[in-house]
CSV table of C-alpha atoms and ligand atoms in Angstrom, one decimal:
chain,number,residue,atom,x,y,z
W,1,MET,CA,43.6,-126.0,-66.0
W,2,ASN,CA,46.9,-123.7,-63.8
W,3,ILE,CA,48.3,-121.5,-65.9
W,4,LYS,CA,52.0,-122.9,-65.8
W,5,ASP,CA,50.4,-126.6,-66.9
W,6,LYS,CA,49.2,-124.5,-69.9
W,7,ILE,CA,51.7,-122.4,-70.8
W,8,GLN,CA,54.5,-124.5,-73.9
W,9,LYS,CA,57.6,-124.5,-74.2
W,10,ASP,CA,59.5,-124.3,-77.4
W,11,ILE,CA,57.4,-123.7,-79.3
W,12,ALA,CA,58.1,-122.9,-83.3
W,13,LEU,CA,57.6,-120.0,-84.9
W,14,LYS,CA,58.4,-119.4,-88.1
W,15,PRO,CA,54.8,-120.8,-88.8
W,16,PHE,CA,53.2,-118.2,-87.1
W,17,THR,CA,55.2,-115.1,-89.2
W,18,THR,CA,53.8,-114.4,-92.3
W,19,TRP,CA,57.5,-114.4,-93.8
W,20,GLN,CA,57.9,-117.5,-92.4
W,21,VAL,CA,62.2,-116.7,-90.4
W,22,GLY,CA,62.5,-116.8,-86.5
W,23,GLY,CA,63.5,-119.4,-83.9
W,24,ALA,CA,61.3,-121.1,-81.2
W,25,ALA,CA,59.6,-119.4,-77.9
W,26,LYS,CA,61.2,-120.5,-74.5
W,27,TYR,CA,58.0,-120.8,-72.8
W,28,TYR,CA,54.8,-120.0,-75.4
W,29,LEU,CA,50.9,-119.7,-74.2
W,30,GLU,CA,47.5,-119.7,-76.2
W,31,ILE,CA,45.5,-116.6,-74.6
W,32,LYS,CA,41.3,-117.0,-75.3
W,33,SER,CA,40.8,-115.6,-71.5
W,34,LYS,CA,41.1,-112.5,-69.5
W,35,ASP,CA,42.3,-114.8,-66.5
W,36,ASP,CA,44.7,-116.3,-68.4
W,37,LEU,CA,46.1,-112.9,-69.5
W,38,SER,CA,46.0,-111.6,-66.2
W,39,ALA,CA,47.9,-115.7,-64.7
W,40,ALA,CA,50.1,-115.1,-67.6
W,41,TYR,CA,51.6,-112.1,-65.9
W,42,PHE,CA,51.3,-112.5,-62.8
W,43,TRP,CA,53.6,-116.4,-63.7
W,44,ALA,CA,56.1,-114.6,-65.7
W,45,LYS,CA,56.0,-111.6,-63.2
W,46,ASP,CA,57.5,-114.6,-60.7
W,47,LYS,CA,59.5,-116.4,-62.7
W,48,GLN,CA,60.8,-112.8,-64.1
W,49,LYS,CA,60.5,-113.3,-68.0
W,50,LYS,CA,59.6,-111.2,-70.1
W,51,ILE,CA,56.2,-110.6,-72.1
W,52,TYR,CA,55.8,-110.4,-75.9
W,53,ILE,CA,51.9,-109.9,-77.6
W,54,LEU,CA,52.1,-111.6,-81.2
W,55,GLY,CA,49.1,-111.2,-83.2
W,56,GLY,CA,48.7,-112.6,-86.8
W,57,GLY,CA,52.2,-112.2,-87.0
W,58,SER,CA,52.0,-110.1,-90.5
W,59,ASN,CA,54.5,-107.9,-89.8
W,60,ILE,CA,57.1,-109.1,-87.8
W,61,LEU,CA,60.1,-110.1,-87.5
W,62,VAL,CA,62.0,-113.3,-85.5
W,63,PRO,CA,65.9,-113.7,-84.4
W,64,ASP,CA,67.4,-116.8,-85.2
W,65,ASN,CA,67.7,-118.0,-82.0
W,66,GLY,CA,64.2,-117.3,-80.8
W,67,VAL,CA,62.7,-115.4,-78.3
W,68,ASP,CA,63.8,-115.8,-74.6
W,69,GLY,CA,60.2,-115.4,-72.7
W,70,LEU,CA,57.2,-115.7,-72.5
W,71,VAL,CA,55.0,-115.5,-75.9
W,72,LEU,CA,51.3,-115.3,-75.6
W,73,ARG,CA,49.9,-114.9,-79.3
W,74,MET,CA,46.2,-113.7,-78.9
W,75,LEU,CA,43.8,-116.4,-79.9
W,76,ASN,CA,40.6,-114.1,-78.6
W,77,ASP,CA,39.0,-114.0,-81.8
W,78,LYS,CA,35.3,-113.2,-81.4
W,79,ILE,CA,33.4,-111.3,-83.4
W,80,GLU,CA,29.8,-109.9,-83.1
W,81,VAL,CA,27.2,-107.5,-84.6
W,82,LYS,CA,25.5,-104.4,-82.9
W,83,GLY,CA,23.5,-102.3,-85.0
W,84,GLU,CA,26.6,-101.1,-87.4
W,85,ARG,CA,29.7,-101.6,-84.9
W,86,LEU,CA,31.3,-104.5,-84.4
W,87,GLU,CA,32.8,-105.4,-81.3
W,88,CYS,CA,36.1,-107.9,-82.0
W,89,GLY,CA,38.7,-109.5,-79.7
W,90,ALA,CA,42.4,-108.5,-80.2
W,91,GLY,CA,42.6,-112.8,-81.9
W,92,ALA,CA,40.1,-111.6,-84.5
W,93,GLY,CA,41.6,-111.7,-87.5
W,94,LEU,CA,41.4,-108.8,-90.0
W,95,SER,CA,40.0,-110.8,-92.6
W,96,SER,CA,37.1,-112.8,-90.3
W,97,ALA,CA,35.5,-108.6,-90.0
W,98,ILE,CA,36.1,-108.1,-93.4
W,99,ILE,CA,33.5,-111.6,-94.1
W,100,LYS,CA,31.4,-110.7,-90.7
W,101,ALA,CA,30.5,-107.1,-91.9
W,102,THR,CA,30.2,-108.1,-95.2
W,103,GLY,CA,27.4,-110.7,-94.4
W,104,ASN,CA,26.0,-107.5,-92.6
W,105,ASN,CA,26.1,-105.1,-95.3
W,106,LEU,CA,28.8,-102.9,-93.2
W,107,SER,CA,31.7,-101.3,-94.6
W,108,GLY,CA,34.9,-99.4,-94.0
W,109,LEU,CA,37.2,-102.1,-93.6
W,110,GLU,CA,37.9,-103.2,-97.0
W,111,TRP,CA,40.4,-101.3,-97.2
W,112,ALA,CA,42.3,-104.2,-95.3
W,113,SER,CA,41.2,-106.6,-97.9
W,114,GLY,CA,44.0,-109.0,-99.0
W,115,ILE,CA,46.2,-108.8,-95.9
W,116,PRO,CA,47.0,-111.8,-94.5
W,117,ARG,CA,46.8,-112.6,-91.4
W,118,ALA,CA,46.4,-110.0,-89.1
W,119,THR,CA,44.4,-109.4,-85.5
W,120,ILE,CA,42.9,-106.3,-84.8
W,121,GLY,CA,45.1,-106.1,-81.9
W,122,GLY,CA,48.1,-106.0,-84.3
W,123,SER,CA,46.4,-103.7,-86.3
W,124,ILE,CA,45.4,-101.1,-84.3
W,125,ARG,CA,48.7,-100.9,-82.1
W,126,GLY,CA,50.2,-99.7,-85.6
W,127,ASN,CA,47.3,-97.7,-86.9
W,128,ALA,CA,46.7,-100.6,-89.9
W,129,GLY,CA,45.3,-98.5,-92.9
W,130,ALA,CA,46.2,-98.6,-96.6
W,131,PHE,CA,43.9,-96.3,-99.6
W,132,GLY,CA,44.0,-93.5,-98.2
W,133,GLN,CA,42.0,-94.9,-95.0
W,134,ARG,CA,43.3,-96.8,-91.7
W,135,MET,CA,42.0,-98.3,-88.3
W,136,ALA,CA,41.8,-95.2,-86.9
W,137,ASP,CA,38.7,-94.4,-88.3
W,138,LEU,CA,36.6,-96.8,-87.8
W,139,VAL,CA,37.6,-97.2,-83.4
W,140,GLU,CA,34.9,-95.8,-81.2
W,141,THR,CA,36.3,-97.9,-77.9
W,142,ILE,CA,39.5,-99.7,-76.9
W,143,GLU,CA,39.1,-102.5,-74.1
W,144,ALA,CA,42.8,-102.3,-73.0
W,145,PHE,CA,45.2,-105.1,-70.4
W,146,TYR,CA,47.1,-102.2,-67.8
W,147,ILE,CA,50.2,-104.2,-67.2
W,148,LYS,CA,51.1,-102.2,-64.2
W,149,THR,CA,48.1,-102.8,-62.8
W,150,LYS,CA,46.7,-106.3,-63.5
W,151,LYS,CA,43.1,-104.6,-64.1
W,152,PHE,CA,41.7,-104.1,-67.9
W,153,ILE,CA,40.5,-100.2,-69.3
W,154,VAL,CA,38.2,-98.5,-71.5
W,155,PHE,CA,39.5,-96.1,-74.2
W,156,SER,CA,37.6,-93.4,-76.3
W,157,ASN,CA,39.5,-93.2,-80.0
W,158,ARG,CA,40.9,-90.1,-78.0
W,159,ASP,CA,43.0,-91.9,-75.5
W,160,CYS,CA,44.1,-94.1,-78.8
W,161,LYS,CA,46.3,-91.2,-79.8
W,162,PHE,CA,46.5,-92.1,-83.0
W,163,ILE,CA,48.8,-91.0,-85.8
W,164,TYR,CA,50.6,-92.3,-89.0
W,165,ARG,CA,50.7,-96.0,-88.1
W,166,SER,CA,51.0,-95.5,-84.4
W,167,SER,CA,49.0,-95.2,-81.4
W,168,VAL,CA,49.6,-95.4,-78.4
W,169,PHE,CA,49.2,-98.8,-77.5
W,170,LYS,CA,52.9,-99.1,-79.9
W,171,GLU,CA,54.3,-96.3,-77.8
W,172,LYS,CA,54.3,-97.0,-74.8
W,173,ALA,CA,54.4,-101.1,-73.9
W,174,ASP,CA,51.9,-100.6,-70.5
W,175,TYR,CA,48.7,-102.0,-72.7
W,176,LEU,CA,48.2,-104.4,-75.2
W,177,VAL,CA,44.8,-104.3,-77.1
W,178,TRP,CA,41.7,-106.8,-76.2
W,179,SER,CA,39.2,-105.9,-77.6
W,180,ALA,CA,37.8,-102.9,-79.8
W,181,THR,CA,34.2,-102.4,-80.3
W,182,LEU,CA,35.3,-100.4,-84.3
W,183,ARG,CA,32.1,-98.2,-86.3
W,184,LEU,CA,31.0,-98.6,-89.8
W,185,HIS,CA,28.5,-97.1,-91.5
W,186,LYS,CA,25.7,-99.5,-93.3
W,187,GLU,CA,25.8,-100.0,-98.2
W,188,LYS,CA,24.5,-101.4,-100.7
W,189,PRO,CA,26.2,-105.1,-100.5
W,190,GLU,CA,27.5,-104.4,-104.4
W,191,THR,CA,29.1,-101.2,-103.4
W,192,ILE,CA,30.9,-103.2,-100.5
W,193,ARG,CA,32.0,-106.1,-102.8
W,194,ALA,CA,33.1,-103.6,-106.1
W,195,ARG,CA,35.9,-102.3,-102.8
W,196,ILE,CA,37.1,-105.1,-101.4
W,197,GLU,CA,38.1,-106.7,-105.9
W,198,GLU,CA,39.9,-102.7,-106.3
W,199,SER,CA,41.9,-103.6,-102.7
W,200,LEU,CA,42.3,-107.2,-103.6
W,201,SER,CA,42.9,-106.5,-107.3
W,202,HIS,CA,45.4,-103.4,-106.9
W,203,ARG,CA,47.6,-105.6,-104.6
W,204,VAL,CA,47.5,-108.8,-106.6
W,205,ARG,CA,48.9,-107.0,-109.8
W,206,ARG,CA,51.2,-104.4,-107.5
W,207,TYR,CA,52.6,-106.8,-105.0
W,208,PRO,CA,54.7,-109.8,-104.9
W,209,LYS,CA,53.4,-113.2,-104.7
W,210,LEU,CA,56.0,-115.1,-102.2
W,211,PRO,CA,55.5,-114.3,-98.1
W,212,GLY,CA,56.4,-110.7,-96.3
W,213,VAL,CA,55.5,-108.9,-94.0
W,214,GLY,CA,54.2,-105.6,-96.7
W,215,SER,CA,56.3,-102.9,-95.9
W,216,ILE,CA,59.8,-102.3,-94.4
W,217,PHE,CA,59.9,-98.8,-93.8
W,218,LYS,CA,57.2,-96.3,-93.1
W,219,ASN,CA,56.2,-94.2,-95.7
W,220,LEU,CA,58.1,-90.3,-95.3
W,221,ASP,CA,56.9,-87.0,-93.9
W,222,PRO,CA,57.6,-84.2,-97.4
W,223,LEU,CA,58.4,-81.7,-94.6
W,224,ASP,CA,60.9,-84.2,-93.2
W,225,ILE,CA,62.1,-84.6,-96.6
W,226,GLU,CA,62.2,-81.2,-97.5
W,227,LYS,CA,64.6,-80.1,-93.9
W,228,GLY,CA,67.1,-83.3,-94.6
W,229,ASN,CA,67.5,-82.7,-98.8
W,230,PRO,CA,65.1,-80.0,-100.8
W,231,MET,CA,66.4,-80.6,-103.9
W,232,LEU,CA,65.4,-84.2,-103.7
W,233,MET,CA,61.8,-82.7,-101.9
W,234,ASN,CA,61.7,-80.2,-105.0
W,235,GLU,CA,62.3,-83.6,-107.3
W,236,LEU,CA,59.1,-85.5,-105.8
W,237,LYS,CA,56.3,-83.0,-105.5
W,238,ASP,CA,54.3,-84.9,-107.9
W,239,LYS,CA,54.4,-88.1,-106.0
W,240,ILE,CA,52.5,-86.9,-102.9
W,241,GLY,CA,50.2,-90.4,-102.7
W,242,ARG,CA,47.1,-90.3,-101.2
W,243,THR,CA,48.2,-90.7,-97.5
W,244,GLY,CA,50.3,-87.4,-98.3
W,245,LYS,CA,53.4,-88.8,-98.0
W,246,ILE,CA,56.5,-90.2,-100.1
W,247,SER,CA,56.5,-94.3,-100.6
W,248,ALA,CA,59.2,-95.1,-99.1
W,249,GLY,CA,59.8,-97.8,-101.6
W,250,LEU,CA,60.6,-94.8,-104.7
W,251,LEU,CA,63.6,-93.9,-102.8
W,252,ILE,CA,64.5,-98.2,-102.1
W,253,ASP,CA,63.6,-98.0,-106.3
W,254,MET,CA,65.7,-94.5,-106.8
W,255,CYS,CA,69.0,-96.4,-105.0
W,256,GLY,CA,68.2,-99.3,-108.1
W,257,LEU,CA,67.5,-101.9,-105.5
W,258,LYS,CA,65.0,-103.5,-106.6
W,259,GLY,CA,65.8,-107.3,-106.2
W,260,LYS,CA,69.3,-106.4,-104.1
W,261,THR,CA,69.5,-110.4,-102.3
W,262,ILE,CA,71.3,-112.1,-99.5
W,263,GLY,CA,71.4,-115.6,-98.3
W,264,GLY,CA,67.1,-115.9,-99.5
W,265,VAL,CA,66.2,-112.4,-98.6
W,266,LYS,CA,65.2,-109.4,-101.9
W,267,VAL,CA,63.8,-107.1,-102.9
W,268,SER,CA,61.1,-108.0,-104.1
W,269,LEU,CA,61.0,-107.0,-108.2
W,270,GLU,CA,57.3,-106.3,-107.8
W,271,HIS,CA,57.8,-103.0,-105.1
W,272,ALA,CA,60.9,-102.1,-103.6
W,273,ASN,CA,59.5,-101.7,-100.2
W,274,HIS,CA,58.9,-105.2,-99.6
W,275,LEU,CA,61.7,-108.2,-98.5
W,276,VAL,CA,60.2,-111.6,-99.5
W,277,ASN,CA,62.3,-115.0,-98.0
W,278,THR,CA,62.9,-117.1,-101.2
W,279,GLY,CA,63.5,-120.3,-99.7
W,280,HIS,CA,65.9,-119.9,-96.2
W,281,ALA,CA,65.8,-117.4,-96.0
W,282,ARG,CA,66.8,-116.2,-92.0
W,283,ALA,CA,66.1,-113.6,-89.9
W,284,GLU,CA,70.4,-112.8,-89.9
W,285,GLU,CA,70.1,-111.9,-93.7
W,286,ILE,CA,67.3,-109.6,-93.4
W,287,VAL,CA,68.7,-107.5,-91.0
W,288,MET,CA,72.1,-107.2,-93.3
W,289,LEU,CA,69.3,-105.9,-96.5
W,290,ILE,CA,67.7,-103.7,-94.5
W,291,SER,CA,70.8,-102.0,-91.6
W,292,TYR,CA,72.3,-101.8,-96.6
W,293,ILE,CA,69.3,-100.1,-97.7
W,294,LYS,CA,69.2,-98.0,-94.7
W,295,GLN,CA,72.7,-97.0,-95.8
W,296,GLN,CA,71.6,-97.5,-99.7
W,297,VAL,CA,69.3,-94.3,-98.5
W,298,ARG,CA,70.6,-92.3,-95.7
W,299,ASP,CA,74.3,-91.7,-98.2
W,300,LYS,CA,72.2,-90.8,-101.6
W,301,PHE,CA,69.6,-88.2,-100.6
W,302,ALA,CA,71.4,-87.9,-97.2
W,303,ILE,CA,67.0,-89.5,-96.2
W,304,GLU,CA,67.6,-91.7,-92.8
W,305,LEU,CA,63.8,-94.4,-93.2
W,306,GLN,CA,62.6,-96.4,-90.1
W,307,GLU,CA,61.2,-99.3,-90.2
W,308,GLU,CA,57.7,-99.8,-90.2
W,309,ILE,CA,58.1,-103.7,-89.1
W,310,GLN,CA,58.2,-105.2,-85.2
W,311,TYR,CA,61.9,-106.4,-83.7
W,312,PHE,CA,59.9,-109.4,-82.0
W,313,GLY,CA,61.5,-110.8,-78.6
W,314,PHE,CA,65.6,-109.4,-80.4
W,315,GLU,CA,66.5,-108.0,-77.1
A,401,FAD,C1,51.1,-109.2,-97.7
A,401,FAD,C2,50.9,-108.2,-96.6
A,401,FAD,C3,50.1,-106.7,-97.2
A,401,FAD,C4,50.3,-105.6,-95.8
A,401,FAD,N1,49.4,-105.0,-96.0
A,401,FAD,C5,49.2,-104.1,-95.1
A,401,FAD,C6,48.7,-102.7,-95.6
A,401,FAD,O1,47.7,-102.4,-96.7
A,401,FAD,N2,48.7,-101.3,-94.2
A,401,FAD,C7,49.6,-102.2,-93.7
A,401,FAD,O2,49.1,-101.2,-92.9
A,401,FAD,N3,50.2,-103.5,-92.7
A,401,FAD,C8,49.9,-104.5,-93.7
A,401,FAD,N4,50.8,-105.4,-93.2
A,401,FAD,C9,51.4,-105.0,-92.4
A,401,FAD,C10,51.0,-105.9,-90.9
A,401,FAD,O3,49.4,-107.0,-91.8
A,401,FAD,C11,49.6,-105.1,-90.4
A,401,FAD,O4,50.4,-104.2,-89.5
A,401,FAD,C12,49.1,-105.9,-89.8
A,401,FAD,O5,48.1,-105.1,-88.3
A,401,FAD,C13,49.7,-106.6,-87.8
A,401,FAD,O6,49.1,-107.5,-87.2
A,401,FAD,P1,49.2,-108.8,-86.3
A,401,FAD,O7,48.1,-108.5,-86.5
A,401,FAD,O8,49.9,-109.5,-88.0
A,401,FAD,O9,50.4,-107.9,-86.2
A,401,FAD,P2,51.9,-108.7,-85.6
A,401,FAD,O10,52.6,-108.9,-86.6
A,401,FAD,O11,52.0,-110.3,-84.7
A,401,FAD,O12,52.6,-108.3,-84.4
A,401,FAD,C14,52.7,-106.3,-84.7
A,401,FAD,C15,53.1,-105.7,-83.1
A,401,FAD,O13,52.1,-105.8,-82.7
A,401,FAD,C16,52.0,-106.5,-80.9
A,401,FAD,N5,50.7,-106.5,-81.0
A,401,FAD,C17,49.5,-107.5,-81.7
A,401,FAD,N6,48.7,-107.9,-80.8
A,401,FAD,C18,48.7,-107.1,-80.0
A,401,FAD,C19,47.8,-106.6,-79.1
A,401,FAD,N7,46.8,-107.2,-79.0
A,401,FAD,N8,47.8,-105.3,-77.9
A,401,FAD,C20,49.0,-105.1,-78.2
A,401,FAD,N9,50.4,-105.6,-79.4
A,401,FAD,C21,49.5,-105.9,-79.8
A,401,FAD,C22,52.8,-107.6,-81.1
A,401,FAD,O14,53.6,-107.5,-80.2
A,401,FAD,C23,54.1,-106.5,-82.3
A,401,FAD,O15,55.2,-105.6,-82.1
A,401,FAD,C24,50.8,-105.9,-94.0
A,401,FAD,C25,51.6,-108.1,-94.2
A,401,FAD,C26,51.3,-108.7,-95.0
A,401,FAD,C27,52.7,-109.4,-94.8
């Protein structure tokens, strides 16, 4: 079938986001093959449409009036086990990868248990992590699509330039993640199960039940706090977490913002770095609450919070 016959129009994106917020994609295509991916880029170039890549929608905010462009939803979700390696399509769910790994006594991804809907591609782009571990520790190679040439290129772990919650795929919009080889290691099944349980129970205890997207803001580097506000850093010196960072949620909490509500969006009472949809949140209200939090933290501490979430199709 020709690519233009596969592209759908005016598809609601809300169900594809964990926040359950936002309007429709003007054009929408589910990507399962390399040919369709290339063809989509040629179509968009010809029609002068912008392309947006959608993974599991667990880290994005979609505007209320929708996305004026072509949204490609990554559904290349094959996972194969090769010895101690997992070969995963970018559209494969982290949770499916954990199930596959566990079934083969492979350890390394347990920290991600309980992150809903996230895909391998989205998690590599943002170098997702928890409990001191992150995707960068597991990636052996990435096959990426280079948008300029419409060719596929292999990246080593080093080429990916992973840093805290970022990678070359985030810094440069020229590439998208097509597939990944993750290097895990053999472990006793009971050890793997115990780590999964630990991650799940931590998330159940600490994280809100209402729809959200995980942490809104990046945690902070103590050196940056020290530069902007040495007195505050002195107060927080025993609050440095396992990742060497200071929790953004802590600063938001210190501003007394837990429970702060604008329309249908609220700062979670369980975790101040999470904003939850209490029913009918609008993207506009989320943007306002994010801006209010940043202003409060700036006024109180002279610290600038930076979003971890991605604004999807706002420009
Ligand atoms: C309850 C909850 C808990 C969470 N806990 C954590 C946590 O512990 N640690 C953590 O790091 N995150 C956490 N998150 C955030 C989120 O799950 C991760 O950031 C996840 O990796 C995003 O993956 P995704 O597939 O949903 O990406 P999406 O939200 O779909 O997209 C995120 C960004 O990646 C881009 N993208 C998606 N796929 C690709 C691709 N193949 N190639 C290039 N770009 C792509 C999108 O264009 C977008 O800019 C949590 C979220 C929720 C809802």
